[in-house]
Each structure stands twice: as C-alpha cells, then as structure tokens.
C-alpha positions as MATLAB code, in Angstrom:
seq = 'MRVEPARASLVRMIQRLAPTLLLLLLLPLASSAAGFPAETTDLPPLPPAGEAVALPTGTADPDPVATGALLERMDSAAGRSDWQDAARAAWQLMVSGGGSERLRWIDAEGGTVWSAAIDAGAGNLGRMADALHRAGRDDLAEAVLRRALELGEPAEEDWAREAVGRLEAQTEPIRARTWDRLLEPLTLDIIDGEPVRTGDLLGDVLVLDFWASWCEPCREELPLMQAFHKENQHRGLHTFAVNVDEPRSVAKASARMLGIELPVAVYTPEMRLALDVVQVPTVILIDRAGRIRGRWEVFKGGTEDQIFWAIGEILDLKEAEPETIARQVAGEHAFSVRWMREFRAPLEGIEVIAPPDGSTRVVLTHSRTLLKLKPDGETEAKLSGVVAGRVVASEPDADGGYAVLSYRMGATGVSRVDFPAGTHTALEAPAPVFDARWADPREPQAGTVFGTLNGVALADREGAIAASAEIGLVRGLAPYPAGPAGNPSPVWLALTGRAEPRELTTLGADLSVLDKQVAGTHPWRLEKGTEGRFGLLPDSVRALATGRFFSGVEQDQVAVAGRGQLVVLLAETGRELFRARWEDVGHLAAGDLDGDGLDELIVAWGPKMAVLSSIDAEKRQKM';
ca = [
       0.154   -0.042    0.043;
       1.663    3.378   -0.713;
       1.309    6.382    1.760;
       1.275   10.083    0.477;
       4.513   11.953    1.214;
       2.592   14.150    3.523;
       0.733   11.691    5.695;
       4.370    9.571    5.716;
       5.638   12.616    7.590;
       2.849   12.843    9.650;
       3.138    8.768   10.219;
       6.844    9.016   11.187;
       6.049   12.546   13.289;
       3.785   11.054   15.757;
       5.809    7.819   16.122;
       8.463    9.758   17.171;
       6.899   11.392   19.541;
       4.263    8.549   20.871;
       7.177    7.285   24.351;
       6.839   11.307   25.351;
       2.737   11.679   24.593;
       3.033    8.499   26.662;
       5.459    9.775   29.464;
       3.648   12.834   30.129;
       0.448   10.534   30.386;
       1.621    8.061   33.164;
       3.973   10.554   35.535;
       0.787   11.902   37.234;
      -0.475    8.324   37.567;
       3.160    7.098   38.830;
       3.488   10.314   41.077;
       0.189    9.321   42.799;
       0.598    5.732   43.066;
       3.753    6.438   45.249;
       1.876    8.802   47.381;
       2.971   12.578   45.496;
       0.174   13.915   44.711;
      -0.085   14.819   40.805;
      -0.300   18.411   39.669;
      -3.948   18.064   39.514;
      -4.395   17.354   42.875;
      -4.040   19.057   46.403;
      -0.046   19.365   47.873;
      -0.123   19.184   51.586;
      -0.331   21.996   53.339;
       3.324   23.890   54.641;
       4.089   23.386   58.678;
       2.068   26.603   60.670;
       4.156   29.757   60.760;
       6.049   30.155   64.010;
       5.528   26.280   64.810;
       9.494   24.716   65.440;
      10.597   23.664   62.172;
      13.049   20.445   62.295;
      14.977   18.716   59.471;
      13.672   15.567   57.730;
      16.001   13.210   58.938;
      14.206   10.429   57.074;
      16.123    7.052   55.655;
      13.827    5.517   53.477;
      14.840    5.652   49.904;
      13.371    8.221   47.729;
      10.958    7.054   45.360;
      12.795    8.288   41.723;
       9.588    8.423   39.545;
       7.711   10.419   43.207;
      10.763   13.014   43.667;
      11.328   13.622   39.435;
       7.037   14.722   39.843;
       7.452   16.812   42.537;
      10.399   18.801   41.297;
       8.814   18.923   37.967;
       5.468   20.619   39.870;
       8.219   22.459   41.948;
       9.589   24.349   38.759;
       6.520   24.542   36.752;
       4.989   26.318   39.244;
       7.760   28.515   39.769;
       7.431   29.184   35.755;
       3.769   30.418   36.364;
       5.153   32.464   39.745;
       2.322   30.351   41.484;
       4.785   30.351   44.753;
       2.448   28.850   47.039;
       1.902   25.549   44.769;
       5.996   25.498   43.919;
       6.449   26.110   47.501;
       4.143   23.500   48.949;
       5.715   20.916   46.130;
       9.245   22.171   47.606;
       8.557   21.069   51.340;
       7.002   18.097   50.265;
      10.565   16.799   48.349;
      11.756   17.767   51.790;
       9.972   16.263   53.698;
      10.044   13.252   51.488;
      14.285   13.545   51.075;
      14.357   13.276   47.475;
      16.623   16.613   45.181;
      19.902   15.152   46.542;
      22.353   12.220   46.599;
      21.976    9.137   48.625;
      24.064    6.241   49.809;
      22.315    2.977   49.731;
      22.662    0.072   52.423;
      22.108   -3.030   51.101;
      21.902   -6.816   52.152;
      23.159   -9.490   50.392;
      19.834   -9.962   48.365;
      20.206   -6.512   47.060;
      17.377   -5.028   49.524;
      18.396   -1.476   50.518;
      18.358   -1.812   54.313;
      18.377    2.671   54.229;
      19.558    5.377   52.913;
      20.873    8.194   53.386;
      21.658   11.553   51.652;
      25.323   12.163   51.160;
      25.654   15.017   48.529;
      22.862   18.101   47.330;
      22.570   17.396   44.226;
      21.744   19.138   41.176;
      21.464   21.592   42.910;
      17.853   21.614   43.912;
      18.038   22.584   47.744;
      18.706   25.926   46.555;
      15.457   26.339   44.234;
      13.896   24.666   46.971;
      15.023   27.115   50.033;
      13.771   29.995   47.106;
      10.243   28.788   45.953;
      10.282   28.707   49.852;
      11.093   32.423   50.340;
       8.886   33.652   47.689;
       6.170   31.979   49.200;
       6.792   34.342   52.422;
       7.943   31.060   54.651;
      11.413   32.108   55.506;
      11.407   30.034   58.174;
      11.041   26.991   56.644;
      13.067   28.353   53.566;
      16.097   29.133   56.565;
      15.913   24.913   57.297;
      16.053   24.287   53.914;
      19.031   26.225   53.453;
      20.794   24.568   56.413;
      20.262   21.396   54.744;
      21.988   23.091   51.834;
      24.939   23.918   54.348;
      25.273   20.484   55.666;
      25.273   19.034   52.210;
      27.961   21.441   51.075;
      25.135   23.305   48.395;
      26.483   27.001   47.978;
      23.816   29.730   48.184;
      22.957   32.185   44.914;
      20.643   34.876   46.251;
      21.526   37.396   48.266;
      18.885   36.508   51.160;
      20.375   33.026   50.568;
      24.064   34.214   51.134;
      22.802   36.322   54.375;
      21.197   33.587   55.437;
      23.940   30.847   55.198;
      26.095   33.440   56.871;
      24.733   33.384   60.087;
      24.294   29.325   59.779;
      27.895   29.220   59.097;
      29.005   31.017   62.081;
      27.045   27.996   64.523;
      28.861   25.880   62.821;
      32.361   24.575   64.803;
      36.023   24.601   63.590;
      38.362   21.374   63.151;
      41.338   22.500   63.353;
      45.173   21.148   64.139;
      48.636   21.809   63.284;
      50.871   20.179   61.332;
      52.811   17.450   62.232;
      56.430   17.730   62.092;
      58.478   15.398   61.122;
      61.532   14.078   63.722;
      64.432   14.689   61.348;
      66.665   11.459   61.584;
      70.302   11.391   63.374;
      72.235   12.556   60.352;
      76.459   13.354   60.352;
      76.864   16.587   58.202;
      80.297   15.915   55.807;
      82.097   19.376   56.054;
      84.392   19.830   53.156;
      86.723   22.192   55.285;
      86.183   20.703   58.658;
      85.034   17.553   61.054;
      82.069   15.876   60.735;
      79.116   17.301   62.747;
      75.934   15.212   64.011;
      72.628   16.451   64.062;
      71.911   14.847   67.746;
      74.914   17.152   68.907;
      72.954   20.407   68.225;
      69.772   19.400   69.923;
      68.300   22.672   71.642;
      69.328   24.719   68.764;
      68.338   25.779   65.743;
      69.579   23.875   62.747;
      68.850   25.282   59.137;
      70.042   23.274   56.437;
      70.572   25.346   52.466;
      70.880   23.044   49.599;
      72.072   24.596   46.532;
      74.678   24.025   43.033;
      77.402   26.390   41.663;
      75.159   26.146   38.265;
      72.214   27.047   40.134;
      71.725   31.607   39.132;
      68.544   31.515   42.208;
      71.248   29.191   44.862;
      73.729   32.862   43.698;
      71.357   34.988   44.930;
      68.950   33.550   47.453;
      73.001   32.239   50.032;
      74.305   35.208   50.421;
      71.011   36.681   52.231;
      71.580   32.987   54.452;
      74.742   34.191   55.606;
      74.015   37.835   56.192;
      71.054   36.723   58.392;
      72.880   33.404   60.482;
      75.291   36.210   61.648;
      72.698   38.264   62.756;
      70.952   35.346   64.789;
      74.159   32.564   65.162;
      74.178   34.471   69.225;
      70.642   32.661   69.780;
      71.681   29.322   69.056;
      71.064   28.896   65.141;
      73.030   26.690   62.747;
      73.128   27.217   59.336;
      75.316   24.876   56.855;
      75.246   25.107   53.065;
      75.114   21.391   51.308;
      76.102   21.154   48.206;
      74.234   18.670   45.767;
      76.005   16.334   43.615;
      79.799   18.181   42.629;
      82.570   17.424   43.017;
      84.476   18.850   46.529;
      86.818   20.817   44.576;
      84.205   22.960   42.937;
      82.343   22.928   45.488;
      84.843   24.905   47.875;
      86.144   26.944   44.940;
      82.244   28.610   44.459;
      81.907   28.691   47.831;
      85.107   30.785   48.237;
      83.853   32.962   45.173;
      80.476   33.778   46.294;
      82.028   34.883   49.793;
      80.134   31.936   51.293;
      81.769   31.479   55.232;
      79.224   29.024   56.120;
      80.395   25.565   56.691;
      79.958   23.689   53.468;
      78.161   20.501   53.712;
      78.573   17.624   50.884;
      74.818   15.783   50.263;
      75.425   12.436   51.280;
      73.722    8.729   50.095;
      72.704    9.371   53.722;
      71.257   12.751   53.483;
      69.481   11.680   50.266;
      67.615    8.870   51.424;
      66.806   11.103   54.669;
      65.529   14.183   52.883;
      65.146   13.353   49.505;
      66.105   17.203   48.096;
      65.400   17.002   44.096;
      66.029   20.131   43.295;
      67.758   23.536   44.227;
      67.684   25.812   46.524;
      66.197   24.050   48.823;
      65.570   25.241   52.807;
      64.838   22.514   55.639;
      64.465   24.059   58.802;
      64.945   21.719   62.229;
      63.726   23.192   65.172;
      65.410   22.757   69.040;
      63.699   19.421   69.294;
      64.411   18.249   66.291;
      61.734   18.464   64.455;
      60.990   19.590   60.667;
      59.389   22.575   60.760;
      59.626   24.082   56.794;
      60.921   23.031   53.598;
      61.085   25.587   50.476;
      61.624   24.657   47.594;
      61.028   27.387   45.439;
      62.746   30.982   45.691;
      62.245   34.024   44.362;
      61.396   37.547   45.230;
      59.687   37.227   48.519;
      60.687   34.463   49.436;
      63.499   34.918   51.974;
      61.171   37.000   53.966;
      58.975   34.119   54.568;
      61.949   31.635   55.240;
      63.466   34.732   57.676;
      60.446   34.702   59.713;
      59.286   30.946   59.752;
      63.382   30.900   61.289;
      62.805   33.445   63.888;
      59.446   32.606   64.974;
      61.282   29.058   65.909;
      64.212   31.160   67.688;
      61.508   33.026   69.484;
      60.402   28.829   70.368;
      56.923   29.903   69.097;
      54.290   27.065   68.445;
      52.665   27.577   65.054;
      48.463   28.734   65.141;
      46.221   25.532   64.347;
      44.474   25.792   60.855;
      41.295   25.392   60.509;
      40.983   22.137   58.058;
      37.340   21.510   57.776;
      33.770   22.609   60.008;
      31.730   20.503   61.522;
      27.781   21.168   60.363;
      25.885   18.854   62.576;
      25.456   15.969   64.132;
      25.572   15.247   68.505;
      29.306   13.493   68.310;
      32.498   14.982   67.266;
      35.953   13.957   66.620;
      39.387   15.766   67.956;
      42.621   15.547   65.249;
      45.389   13.822   66.717;
      48.352   14.989   64.352;
      48.187   16.142   60.814;
      51.245   15.801   58.042;
      51.008   17.198   55.008;
      53.000   14.590   52.208;
      54.899   15.829   49.494;
      52.624   15.132   46.593;
      48.687   14.368   46.659;
      47.993   11.166   48.686;
      46.540    8.232   46.239;
      45.139    5.268   49.146;
      45.506    4.830   52.388;
      44.527    1.705   54.654;
      44.805    0.579   58.590;
      47.099   -2.380   59.323;
      46.562   -4.000   62.637;
      49.291   -7.504   63.201;
      47.825   -9.279   66.453;
      51.092   -8.280   68.708;
      49.200   -4.419   68.214;
      51.392   -2.821   65.948;
      48.954   -0.917   64.249;
      50.044    1.256   61.306;
      48.957    3.545   58.345;
      49.927    2.437   54.821;
      49.466    5.288   52.243;
      50.638    5.985   48.534;
      51.412    8.945   46.656;
      54.005    9.444   43.630;
      55.233    6.359   42.971;
      55.742    5.641   46.889;
      54.824    3.408   49.912;
      54.893    4.918   53.297;
      54.289    2.861   56.355;
      53.769    5.200   59.713;
      53.728    4.285   62.922;
      50.766    5.407   64.966;
      52.395    9.041   65.811;
      52.746    9.586   62.580;
      56.650    8.605   62.342;
      57.202    6.555   58.822;
      58.759    3.180   59.697;
      59.651    2.106   56.095;
      59.230    3.816   52.159;
      59.298    2.139   49.130;
      59.605    3.403   45.680;
      58.853    1.900   42.580;
      55.136    1.041   43.287;
      51.674    1.728   41.572;
      50.367    4.843   43.759;
      46.862    3.885   44.357;
      43.907    2.571   46.167;
      45.723    0.529   48.624;
      43.977   -3.043   50.153;
      45.301   -4.607   52.530;
      45.136   -8.522   53.753;
      44.328  -10.294   57.423;
      47.661  -10.341   59.030;
      48.975  -14.016   59.668;
      49.963  -16.311   62.527;
      53.594  -14.632   61.841;
      52.018  -11.233   62.098;
      53.241  -11.273   58.603;
      50.557   -9.547   55.372;
      50.493   -7.652   52.245;
      49.338   -4.992   50.283;
      48.327   -4.380   46.954;
      47.944   -0.586   45.660;
      46.204    0.114   42.164;
      45.380    2.974   40.118;
      41.791    2.680   38.673;
      41.352    2.236   35.132;
      45.379    1.100   34.742;
      46.651   -2.567   34.154;
      49.926   -2.441   36.717;
      49.159   -3.321   40.195;
      52.041   -3.469   42.976;
      51.477   -6.480   45.724;
      53.879   -5.542   48.445;
      54.485   -8.213   51.844;
      55.765   -7.001   55.304;
      57.913   -7.190   56.921;
      60.377   -8.616   54.689;
      58.983   -5.053   52.264;
      59.759   -7.456   49.249;
      57.412   -5.293   45.901;
      55.849   -7.846   43.338;
      54.504   -5.634   40.076;
      51.680   -7.790   38.865;
      49.335   -7.147   35.641;
      45.784   -7.391   35.577;
      44.386   -8.599   31.917;
      42.391   -5.342   31.462;
      42.431   -1.694   33.485;
      40.679   -2.634   37.016;
      38.931   -0.845   38.632;
      38.538   -2.560   42.017;
      41.133   -5.374   43.225;
      40.262   -8.337   46.184;
      42.561  -10.612   47.691;
      41.386  -14.307   47.236;
      41.433  -14.959   50.177;
      42.092  -11.825   52.739;
      43.177  -14.506   55.378;
      45.571  -16.028   53.235;
      47.264  -13.602   50.873;
      49.098  -16.434   49.338;
      46.246  -17.510   47.324;
      46.225  -14.702   45.265;
      44.138  -11.744   43.613;
      40.830  -11.375   42.242;
      40.448   -8.439   39.721;
      37.517   -6.157   38.999;
      37.956   -5.145   35.767;
      36.499   -3.216   32.342;
      35.728   -6.320   31.556;
      34.613   -8.649   34.311;
      36.410  -10.228   36.605;
      39.325  -12.731   37.219;
      41.477  -14.513   39.631;
      45.382  -14.095   39.478;
      47.808  -16.870   41.016;
      51.034  -15.783   43.825;
      52.184  -14.483   40.718;
      49.872  -12.543   38.704;
      49.187  -15.592   35.880;
      45.394  -15.727   35.228;
      43.644  -18.528   37.133;
      39.595  -18.488   36.075;
      37.825  -15.583   34.975;
      34.631  -14.024   34.276;
      33.790  -11.736   31.254;
      30.787   -9.856   33.000;
      31.242   -6.266   31.767;
      32.827   -2.974   33.673;
      32.871   -3.805   37.084;
      32.244   -0.932   39.513;
      33.305   -2.880   42.821;
      33.498   -5.986   44.224;
      32.799   -7.320   47.539;
      33.094  -11.027   49.456;
      29.522  -11.827   49.750;
      28.440  -13.070   53.238;
      29.865  -16.813   53.727;
      26.295  -19.430   53.288;
      25.785  -22.480   55.199;
      29.198  -24.778   54.978;
      28.757  -27.824   52.318;
      26.631  -25.220   49.943;
      27.726  -23.545   46.817;
      27.283  -20.596   47.905;
      28.642  -17.212   46.226;
      31.737  -16.135   47.464;
      31.190  -12.402   45.445;
      29.106  -10.133   45.004;
      29.732   -7.544   41.838;
      28.687   -4.243   40.870;
      27.978   -4.194   36.884;
      27.843   -2.432   33.873;
      28.938    0.971   31.936;
      25.146    2.242   31.571;
      22.498    2.729   33.573;
      20.343   -0.020   34.871;
      23.430   -1.258   35.625;
      23.370   -5.577   38.060;
      24.594   -6.644   41.237;
      25.589   -9.997   40.365;
      26.897  -12.922   42.403;
      29.549  -15.101   41.762;
      30.686  -18.779   42.583;
      34.250  -19.005   43.994;
      35.192  -20.415   39.903;
      33.969  -16.812   39.094;
      30.833  -18.854   38.009;
      27.840  -16.452   37.523;
      25.057  -17.074   40.143;
      22.271  -14.582   39.728;
      21.979  -10.893   38.345;
      19.663   -8.339   39.695;
      19.051   -4.680   38.862;
      21.331   -2.865   41.101;
      18.564    0.302   41.551;
      18.840    4.120   41.035;
      22.202    4.920   40.139;
      24.072    3.738   41.718;
      28.286    4.350   41.067;
      30.120    2.068   43.293;
      29.736   -1.252   45.548;
      31.953   -0.885   48.507;
      32.297   -3.829   51.049;
      29.871   -2.536   54.511;
      30.038   -4.667   57.914;
      28.029   -7.873   58.558;
      26.312   -8.790   55.317;
      25.908   -5.663   53.935;
      27.339   -3.494   51.625;
      27.363    0.076   50.129;
      26.274    1.591   46.961;
      28.025    4.514   45.986;
      26.427    7.567   44.298;
      29.320    9.278   42.349;
      29.800   12.292   44.897;
      31.331    9.620   47.559;
      34.644    9.064   47.451;
      35.379    6.910   49.735;
      33.485    4.450   52.409;
      35.128    3.204   55.565;
      33.696    1.464   58.858;
      34.890    1.428   62.762;
      33.399    2.348   65.913;
      34.809    5.736   66.409;
      32.558    7.347   68.997;
      32.485    6.260   72.974;
      28.753    5.343   74.204;
      28.027    4.260   70.670;
      27.737    0.372   71.117;
      27.738   -0.359   67.608;
      29.138   -0.058   64.280;
      29.239    2.714   62.010;
      30.046    4.168   58.577;
      32.201    7.179   57.734;
      31.237    8.545   53.567;
      33.421   11.010   51.999;
      31.294   12.580   49.675;
      31.895   15.673   47.791;
      33.311   18.486   49.949;
      31.483   16.454   52.964;
      32.555   14.098   56.196;
      29.675   11.801   57.237;
      29.235    9.273   59.745;
      26.268    6.776   59.821;
      25.099    4.315   62.070;
      25.571    1.534   59.844;
      22.320   -0.658   61.173;
      19.819    2.312   60.841;
      22.057    5.046   58.593;
      21.099    7.435   61.720;
      23.730   11.249   61.047;
      25.874   11.030   64.334;
      28.455   13.449   62.682;
      28.573   15.853   59.420;
      31.766   18.063   58.539;
      32.151   20.110   55.770;
      36.011   19.257   54.569;
      37.027   20.399   50.867;
      38.832   17.770   48.915;
      38.434   15.146   51.439;
      39.466   11.928   48.701;
      40.365    9.019   50.814;
      39.848    7.067   54.561;
      40.607    4.244   57.056;
      40.102    3.394   60.203;
      41.590    1.379   62.873;
      42.236    1.881   66.666;
      46.402    3.066   66.745;
      46.315    3.560   70.229;
      44.546    0.622   72.107;
      41.446    2.138   74.193;
      38.907   -0.152   71.951;
      37.809    2.933   69.523;
      38.586    3.504   66.073;
      40.042    6.361   64.596;
      39.301    7.365   61.306;
      42.299    8.837   58.991;
      40.864   11.234   56.397;
      43.001   12.157   53.725;
      42.557   15.348   51.479;
      45.084   16.804   48.768;
      49.035   15.499   50.304;
      47.373   15.790   54.238;
      46.332   13.645   56.238;
      44.636   13.856   59.747;
      44.204   10.854   62.482;
      40.760   11.967   64.270;
      39.809   10.357   67.437;
      36.109   11.005   69.171;
      35.908   13.761   71.522;
      32.846   12.259   74.492;
      30.099   15.349   75.516;
      31.873   16.522   78.528;
      35.070   17.254   77.017;
      33.175   19.014   73.818;
      31.262   21.125   76.261;
      34.418   22.501   77.778;
      36.232   23.649   74.800;
];
C-alpha cells in the first residue's frame, strides 16, 4: 500500500513523539501511586508559621519517580509565579528526602536497608529554598538552607547568602597543627672541617641550605641566608650550605667565589635517603627538638622574607597556630585531631594494618611511593617504584606477616608489597582495573581477584590468570557473606554495567555467575560494609570506611567521604552521627591506633592526612 509523502511524514512524527506522549500521560499516575499528588490535585499544606521546624532525617529510599514529579511540579509552578504551589512541592520534596544524592545500604540480596543523603546533587535545595522564600516562608526556607549548608550546596541568591552566613556562624571549626617529622640522625660531611652530628645540635635551631654552583637562584639566596645567620647565630642558630652532586673541589671554589663563610657540607646518600632533595635551592628548617618545621623548594622575590620570619619564630620558641581544616555542621558527636601530616604530593590511597601483636600501622601511597607510618605519624618504612593508588590490605597471618595491594583505577599495573620484608611484586591485570581484592584475605598467598573493564579475573600469587568471567565493567567487588557449610554459596558480589540499569552479580569461587539483579537507581560503586551489608555509592562519594569511632555508641559506624563532605552514620539504621564540610576529602581508613578500644578515623585530602579521635560529650562542652 502506497502512503502519500505528507501522510508518511506525519506518521513518522507521531512515531517519534509517542514515547514522550505516553510518559506525559503516565507521570501523574506514577506520582499519585507513589503517594505524591499530581499537579491537578492538592499537596499537603505547609507547616503553620511560627512552629519550630525540624529538618527531616528519614532514611527511607525516596521513590525516584515521585521525586521527579515533585521537581517538575515545583519548577512548573515557579515558571508561572505560583509560589504557594511551588513552596508546597518544595517542602514535600524536603519531607520525602528527595533532591539529594544518597548512599544506599543494602543486604546480600540487594534489598535496601536504609539510604542517607550525602550530597546536594543537582542544586535542587537552592531552588527549593528560593520557592519557600518567595512564598513568604523564610522559616522553612532557612531550614532548607541549613540542609544545603550541611550537604555542601552553595547559596546563589543574596538573601540566601545572608541566611547562610548566620548559619555558618553556628558551625564548629575542626583545627589542627601540621605534624612535624623528626629528623633522622645525620652526620654532616663538612668539606673543610670535622663531621657534625645533627644529634649534637639538639636544643639549637638547624638550617640546611641546599645549593649548587650552576644554580642562579642559589647564587642570589645563599648570601642572604649567610647575612641572616650572622645576625642570629648568637641565639642558637646553626646554618650549613649543603652542596648537591658536585665535586668537593668545585663546591669549595664556588663557595669562596660567592664569599660564603658558612660551613659547606656534601649531599651524601644518607641525606638523600632521609630528606630526598630533588631541586635547588631547597631550605630545610629543624627546630630545637629536632623536628622539621619548614621546607622551601622555590626561591623568588619575597621568599627569603618568609624563610627568615619562620626561622625567627622557631628561635623565639613560638608554636605554629592551628589551622581550620574543616567545619562540623551537624551531629551530636565530634572529633578532635590527634595529628596532621602533609606530604610532598597528593595521597592516592590509605589503609590501616592491625597485626596480632598490636603494632598497628598506617599504609599510604603517593607519587609511586608507599609509606608505612607508626601510630604517632613517624615513617617506619618507605618503598619506591610501586603503583600509587588505592590500597587493600590482607589480614595478618599467624606470624604477623601481611601484604597490601596498590592499584590505580583504570590502569592494568598492580603492586603487591609483602611485610615485614617489604618486598615488591609487580602484577599485570588482563584489562584496566577498577577494583582489586584478596582471593582470601586471611591467606594472601591464595592470590588476587581483579574487577576490570571486561569482568572479573582470579590471579595466583605471581599474577598468572587462573579463572575469569566476562561480565562487563566491574564498578565494585566485595566478598559475599559466608553461607552454610557445604553449600555452593556465592563468594563475590559485583556491581557491573557501564550504562543504566546496572546489575548486582553474584559469583562463585570459580567465578561462575550465580545470579543477576537490577542494582537500583544510579549506583556508581560498590563497597563492602559490615555484617553482610554493602554500600551502593553515588558518584559524589569518594570513599567509605567502617569502624567504631564514638564512645557510648556500641554499634558499627560508617564514615563516608562525599564531595566536600565527611559524614558518619550508624551502620544499623543510617542515623547521622556527625557531618563536617571538608574540602577535597578523598580517602578514608579506620583502625584503633592507640589501643583504647575505639577506632581512629584517618582522613586524606590532597597532600594532607589527619588522624581523628572521638571527643566525649563532657570534654566537648568544655571546649
């Protein structure tokens, strides 16, 4: 049968529009069925003005269809300036918990146990507050703004910025001083003089100024340092000009040409291992207790003033003022900072190791380096040439030995480091890695399981692939709760899929696929939780750690690093215990570093890391 061209064009247009028309017809029905009235019906009235307003803190998982319907209604009413209707839709969104990105806590079968708002998401809270403000309900608008402040959403309107300023004043700063590394005992090899042991200078201030004859900034900086030294040496200042990688004769002649009368030392392998100077000029300041209090690696106009001011403060025995590293915005519990340390490059992974002998350690990676720290922050071991990335630790064996995996998401190289020997084995995954786990955490010799771009692969101790399952992109891999003895129960749970809907896939010990089910709305990553629970993380969540952090709370807790947020929730119910605005927070780990029965929370952001301990309620009131 021949169709006229005009009719054919009309038919094609109707076919293209049919899905959209059907969605428009069904959306009111879906929203009404979910318990939220459609635009043609009434929404619940706003709470009476003047009543105390408590922010909703429910942990039920909001219905995405209902949330979408309410957002559409709010925006539609705002578009026609019907602010009363827009305000009712906005408050209903607030009550339902919609309009934010949420962490879902699920059981082994994929059922939601609870969900919690972590991030403001697409800026919905600001629009909700504006609708309430325009409807004359600034009391409710301020309640929404408080939640926006807690979730890290900035205020856009002038009136909102004023309100947020008032709310900001009610937050509590979290302050810390930068941890100062103790200088390892060194012997300075003086070109024209006797060796000097740094340990003999304890009680005085020590400055090591690294230079080379070919370095033009060094020629400018070193005479200034010498003049400062002459003015302050009577106050207990010792300054050494450390020549880097030049023959002794060249260093001696160059110092004479520059008129340098400071003792000239040689940059020895011992100093290289302890201080790792990679460019000149570099100035390192050590206080009277032998701790490194300053390091400068760039010299330009004005830098010398900063250096001399810092040296003067140390000579005057002044302590550095603590800096505000975060602000607590909600929660009845609180943390203090035990110590904070800054490294030379952004951290890429952290983990806590807890051997049976109680020698708990923190393992971290940055710039192809793995460090093992003591509980007080001192470096115990350093290994170069590793893949710097996320760190996964095995459980200690009977002899106290353990191993860690370090991998960078999206790369194929994986590092395995065995302790106490500190030996490094380079592994190669069959495809880019997005997660890595020990095949048996109690026995690292059993090998490794990789979650990759193409599926799951089981590798032996040396990295040879023993089994694999082509199930697509693996966004997270976690050990499945143990089943009854003798039953062929699942061993692994994986979140798979590049596009929506993503799936939860259960795998056996041989990586055979046992079951698949839809994972829900927009999960980005899967992480192991506590007692057979798992976290389905939105893309705003960067890390998750579990432990018991707060005194008086006899249940496991979940720490979550969101987009500029640090949140601690009760693992059983999802109730919020603590929330802080923490810029660039990226990695978390948990472990009892001091043996008091409570876990410390280790937080990393950029090149910094802080160890947080619980503050009890009585101590908090006195602060």
